[in-house]
PDB file of C-alpha atoms and ligand atoms in Angstrom:
ATOM      1  CA  MET H 170      16.201  -7.253  17.948  1.00  0.00           C
ATOM      2  CA  ASP H 171      16.488  -3.873  16.943  1.00  0.00           C
ATOM      3  CA  LEU H 172      13.728  -1.720  14.581  1.00  0.00           C
ATOM      4  CA  ALA H 173      15.182  -2.461  11.175  1.00  0.00           C
ATOM      5  CA  ASP H 174      15.325  -6.140  12.036  1.00  0.00           C
ATOM      6  CA  LEU H 175      11.583  -6.243  13.267  1.00  0.00           C
ATOM      7  CA  TYR H 176      10.602  -3.907  10.211  1.00  0.00           C
ATOM      8  CA  ARG H 177      12.735  -6.530   7.764  1.00  0.00           C
ATOM      9  CA  ASP H 178      10.800  -9.081   9.045  1.00  0.00           C
ATOM     10  CA  VAL H 179       7.135  -7.731   8.825  1.00  0.00           C
ATOM     11  CA  ILE H 180       8.227  -6.938   5.170  1.00  0.00           C
ATOM     12  CA  VAL H 181       9.413 -10.679   4.332  1.00  0.00           C
ATOM     13  CA  ASP H 182       6.567 -12.201   5.843  1.00  0.00           C
ATOM     14  CA  HIS H 183       3.398  -9.750   4.088  1.00  0.00           C
ATOM     15  CA  ASN H 184       6.049 -10.432   1.104  1.00  0.00           C
ATOM     16  CA  ARG H 185       5.632 -14.558   1.407  1.00  0.00           C
ATOM     17  CA  ARG H 186       1.663 -14.385   3.055  1.00  0.00           C
ATOM     18  CA  PRO H 187       0.542 -11.493   1.517  1.00  0.00           C
ATOM     19  CA  ARG H 188      -2.984 -10.649   3.107  1.00  0.00           C
ATOM     20  CA  ASN H 189      -6.306 -10.306   1.254  1.00  0.00           C
ATOM     21  CA  PHE H 190      -4.742 -11.157  -1.744  1.00  0.00           C
ATOM     22  CA  GLY H 191      -6.995 -12.258  -4.405  1.00  0.00           C
ATOM     23  CA  ARG H 192     -10.066 -10.906  -6.291  1.00  0.00           C
ATOM     24  CA  LEU H 193     -12.672  -9.670  -3.975  1.00  0.00           C
ATOM     25  CA  ALA H 194     -16.570 -10.817  -5.240  1.00  0.00           C
ATOM     26  CA  GLY H 195     -18.795  -8.386  -4.819  1.00  0.00           C
ATOM     27  CA  ALA H 196     -15.933  -5.428  -5.426  1.00  0.00           C
ATOM     28  CA  ILE H 197     -17.782  -2.822  -7.422  1.00  0.00           C
ATOM     29  CA  HIS H 198     -14.781  -0.986  -7.424  1.00  0.00           C
ATOM     30  CA  SER H 199     -11.276  -1.466  -9.080  1.00  0.00           C
ATOM     31  CA  ALA H 200      -8.527  -0.160 -10.478  1.00  0.00           C
ATOM     32  CA  GLU H 201      -5.194  -1.302 -11.631  1.00  0.00           C
ATOM     33  CA  GLY H 202      -1.352   0.037 -11.282  1.00  0.00           C
ATOM     34  CA  ASN H 203       1.644  -0.379 -13.263  1.00  0.00           C
ATOM     35  CA  ASN H 204       5.059   0.632 -11.931  1.00  0.00           C
ATOM     36  CA  PRO H 205       7.125  -0.467 -15.575  1.00  0.00           C
ATOM     37  CA  LEU H 206      10.422   0.374 -14.163  1.00  0.00           C
ATOM     38  CA  CYS H 207      10.349  -2.769 -11.646  1.00  0.00           C
ATOM     39  CA  GLY H 208       8.096  -4.382 -13.333  1.00  0.00           C
ATOM     40  CA  ASP H 209       5.167  -4.575 -10.527  1.00  0.00           C
ATOM     41  CA  LYS H 210       1.817  -4.680 -11.771  1.00  0.00           C
ATOM     42  CA  LEU H 211      -1.271  -4.453  -8.868  1.00  0.00           C
ATOM     43  CA  HIS H 212      -5.105  -4.983  -9.527  1.00  0.00           C
ATOM     44  CA  VAL H 213      -7.028  -3.387  -6.234  1.00  0.00           C
ATOM     45  CA  PHE H 214     -10.749  -4.249  -5.316  1.00  0.00           C
ATOM     46  CA  LEU H 215     -13.080  -2.165  -3.123  1.00  0.00           C
ATOM     47  CA  GLU H 216     -16.125  -2.747  -1.512  1.00  0.00           C
ATOM     48  CA  MET H 217     -17.905   0.990  -0.408  1.00  0.00           C
ATOM     49  CA  LYS H 218     -20.512   1.047   2.165  1.00  0.00           C
ATOM     50  CA  ASP H 219     -21.566   4.644   1.492  1.00  0.00           C
ATOM     51  CA  ASP H 220     -17.867   6.433   2.252  1.00  0.00           C
ATOM     52  CA  ILE H 221     -16.261   3.493   4.126  1.00  0.00           C
ATOM     53  CA  ILE H 222     -14.022   0.760   2.438  1.00  0.00           C
ATOM     54  CA  ARG H 223     -15.770  -1.977   3.853  1.00  0.00           C
ATOM     55  CA  ASP H 224     -13.867  -4.653   2.081  1.00  0.00           C
ATOM     56  CA  ILE H 225     -10.565  -4.977  -0.367  1.00  0.00           C
ATOM     57  CA  SER H 226      -8.501  -6.762  -2.200  1.00  0.00           C
ATOM     58  CA  PHE H 227      -5.392  -7.188  -4.303  1.00  0.00           C
ATOM     59  CA  GLU H 228      -3.791  -9.231  -6.760  1.00  0.00           C
ATOM     60  CA  GLY H 229      -0.584  -8.601  -8.619  1.00  0.00           C
ATOM     61  CA  THR H 230       2.827  -9.908  -9.067  1.00  0.00           C
ATOM     62  CA  GLY H 231       5.596  -7.459  -8.079  1.00  0.00           C
ATOM     63  CA  CYS H 232       8.655  -7.259  -6.002  1.00  0.00           C
ATOM     64  CA  ALA H 233       8.805  -8.168  -2.582  1.00  0.00           C
ATOM     65  CA  ILE H 234       8.866  -4.688  -1.290  1.00  0.00           C
ATOM     66  CA  SER H 235       5.382  -3.700  -4.152  1.00  0.00           C
ATOM     67  CA  THR H 236       3.377  -6.420  -2.567  1.00  0.00           C
ATOM     68  CA  ALA H 237       4.394  -6.267   1.154  1.00  0.00           C
ATOM     69  CA  SER H 238       3.586  -2.497   0.969  1.00  0.00           C
ATOM     70  CA  ALA H 239      -0.526  -3.645  -0.729  1.00  0.00           C
ATOM     71  CA  SER H 240      -0.312  -6.090   1.913  1.00  0.00           C
ATOM     72  CA  LEU H 241       0.193  -3.719   4.701  1.00  0.00           C
ATOM     73  CA  MET H 242      -2.081  -0.998   3.182  1.00  0.00           C
ATOM     74  CA  SER H 243      -5.142  -3.414   2.716  1.00  0.00           C
ATOM     75  CA  GLU H 244      -5.060  -4.511   6.144  1.00  0.00           C
ATOM     76  CA  ALA H 245      -4.366  -0.431   7.709  1.00  0.00           C
ATOM     77  CA  VAL H 246      -7.807   0.886   5.753  1.00  0.00           C
ATOM     78  CA  LYS H 247     -10.028  -1.789   5.900  1.00  0.00           C
ATOM     79  CA  GLY H 248     -12.915  -0.286   7.962  1.00  0.00           C
ATOM     80  CA  ARG H 249     -11.614   3.638   7.053  1.00  0.00           C
ATOM     81  CA  SER H 250     -13.524   6.632   5.546  1.00  0.00           C
ATOM     82  CA  ARG H 251     -12.405   8.069   2.012  1.00  0.00           C
ATOM     83  CA  ALA H 252     -11.077  10.993   4.170  1.00  0.00           C
ATOM     84  CA  GLN H 253      -9.212   8.854   6.859  1.00  0.00           C
ATOM     85  CA  VAL H 254      -7.634   6.727   4.156  1.00  0.00           C
ATOM     86  CA  ALA H 255      -6.331  10.240   2.414  1.00  0.00           C
ATOM     87  CA  ASP H 256      -4.622  11.335   5.900  1.00  0.00           C
ATOM     88  CA  LEU H 257      -3.261   7.653   6.216  1.00  0.00           C
ATOM     89  CA  PHE H 258      -1.828   7.732   2.589  1.00  0.00           C
ATOM     90  CA  GLY H 259      -0.683  11.521   3.330  1.00  0.00           C
ATOM     91  CA  SER H 260       1.832   9.797   6.087  1.00  0.00           C
ATOM     92  CA  VAL H 261       2.860   7.298   4.394  1.00  0.00           C
ATOM     93  CA  HIS H 262       3.755   9.577   1.609  1.00  0.00           C
ATOM     94  CA  ARG H 263       6.097  11.674   3.712  1.00  0.00           C
ATOM     95  CA  MET H 264       7.297   8.750   5.633  1.00  0.00           C
ATOM     96  CA  LEU H 265       8.804   7.532   2.117  1.00  0.00           C
ATOM     97  CA  THR H 266      10.014  10.445   0.596  1.00  0.00           C
ATOM     98  CA  ARG H 267      11.276  12.922   3.552  1.00  0.00           C
ATOM     99  CA  HIS H 268      14.415  11.905   5.034  1.00  0.00           C
ATOM    100  CA  ASP H 269      13.923  14.432   8.356  1.00  0.00           C
ATOM    101  CA  ALA H 270      10.249  13.044   8.578  1.00  0.00           C
ATOM    102  CA  GLU H 271       9.480  11.948  12.201  1.00  0.00           C
ATOM    103  CA  THR H 272       7.480   8.563  11.385  1.00  0.00           C
ATOM    104  CA  ASP H 273       3.456   9.540  12.480  1.00  0.00           C
ATOM    105  CA  ALA H 274       2.688   7.655  15.296  1.00  0.00           C
ATOM    106  CA  ASP H 275      -0.785   6.399  13.264  1.00  0.00           C
ATOM    107  CA  LEU H 276       1.419   4.341  11.184  1.00  0.00           C
ATOM    108  CA  GLY H 277       1.370   1.368  12.493  1.00  0.00           C
ATOM    109  CA  LYS H 278       2.927  -1.531  10.773  1.00  0.00           C
ATOM    110  CA  LEU H 279       3.077   0.496   7.540  1.00  0.00           C
ATOM    111  CA  ALA H 280       6.001   2.227   9.093  1.00  0.00           C
ATOM    112  CA  ALA H 281       7.716  -1.368   8.766  1.00  0.00           C
ATOM    113  CA  LEU H 282       8.340   0.498   5.258  1.00  0.00           C
ATOM    114  CA  ALA H 283       9.923   3.595   5.976  1.00  0.00           C
ATOM    115  CA  GLY H 284      13.634   2.076   5.052  1.00  0.00           C
ATOM    116  CA  VAL H 285      12.416   2.609   1.586  1.00  0.00           C
ATOM    117  CA  ARG H 286      13.255   5.923   1.401  1.00  0.00           C
ATOM    118  CA  GLU H 287      16.540   4.891   1.526  1.00  0.00           C
ATOM    119  CA  PHE H 288      16.142   3.651  -2.431  1.00  0.00           C
ATOM    120  CA  PRO H 289      14.829   5.697  -4.273  1.00  0.00           C
ATOM    121  CA  MET H 290      14.253   3.730  -6.580  1.00  0.00           C
ATOM    122  CA  ARG H 291      12.412   1.732  -4.701  1.00  0.00           C
ATOM    123  CA  VAL H 292       9.571   4.782  -3.167  1.00  0.00           C
ATOM    124  CA  LYS H 293       7.428   3.659  -6.258  1.00  0.00           C
ATOM    125  CA  CYS H 294       7.235   0.373  -5.647  1.00  0.00           C
ATOM    126  CA  ALA H 295       6.023   1.237  -2.150  1.00  0.00           C
ATOM    127  CA  SER H 296       3.892   3.705  -3.618  1.00  0.00           C
ATOM    128  CA  LEU H 297       2.263   1.994  -6.630  1.00  0.00           C
ATOM    129  CA  CYS H 298      -0.830   0.253  -4.598  1.00  0.00           C
ATOM    130  CA  TRP H 299      -1.554   3.848  -2.819  1.00  0.00           C
ATOM    131  CA  HIS H 300      -2.112   5.692  -6.197  1.00  0.00           C
ATOM    132  CA  THR H 301      -3.666   2.531  -7.330  1.00  0.00           C
ATOM    133  CA  LEU H 302      -6.208   2.386  -4.297  1.00  0.00           C
ATOM    134  CA  ASN H 303      -6.483   6.042  -5.107  1.00  0.00           C
ATOM    135  CA  ALA H 304      -7.887   5.362  -8.667  1.00  0.00           C
ATOM    136  CA  ALA H 305     -10.223   2.651  -7.326  1.00  0.00           C
ATOM    137  CA  LEU H 306     -11.540   5.078  -4.967  1.00  0.00           C
ATOM    138  CA  ALA H 307     -12.219   7.872  -7.468  1.00  0.00           C
ATOM    139  CA  GLY H 308     -13.753   5.341 -10.223  1.00  0.00           C
ATOM    140  CA  SER H 309     -10.743   5.686 -12.444  1.00  0.00           C
ATOM    141  CA  ALA H 310     -10.993   3.584 -15.430  1.00  0.00           C
ATOM    142  CA  ALA H 311      -7.401   3.995 -17.028  1.00  0.00           C
ATOM    143  CA  PRO H 312      -4.647   2.391 -15.703  1.00  0.00           C
ATOM    144  CA  VAL H 313      -2.710   3.860 -13.045  1.00  0.00           C
ATOM    145  CA  THR H 314       1.598   4.125 -14.006  1.00  0.00           C
ATOM    146  CA  THR H 315       4.136   5.341 -11.826  1.00  0.00           C
ATOM    147  CA  GLU H 316       5.783   6.912 -15.419  1.00  0.00           C
TER     148      GLU H 316
HETATM  149 ZN1   ZN Q1376       9.219  -3.284  -6.822  1.00  0.00          ZN
END
């Protein structure tokens, strides 16, 4: 099995069985995001303790990339501080947009989305959840859109 197969399996798995899917009962922060180009819609819920994401969940409908990306993100950011999440988003953004970028070592399973950069239309599918998370962290009331 090569790396591309492994990455495909991670995306298929997270699309079929999204982690942290559903509405978070104790959520104080939430935000909605839309990617009209593809029809992806997400709602991200956060429970914060001081500066740390104590719990996170998401709901929504969308393509396999947007669902898998949100699922992978939810696992990656749980227990992290705002600053750590900002760093991680920077790494994900570089991975999704730069062809010359080395994949950062700290990306873990999120590296499964590296192949998305070959499909520019799909980059917004993969990044929608991150923009929605940022809006939830910022307490923004207006829905996020990729357009
Ligand atoms: Zn999509």
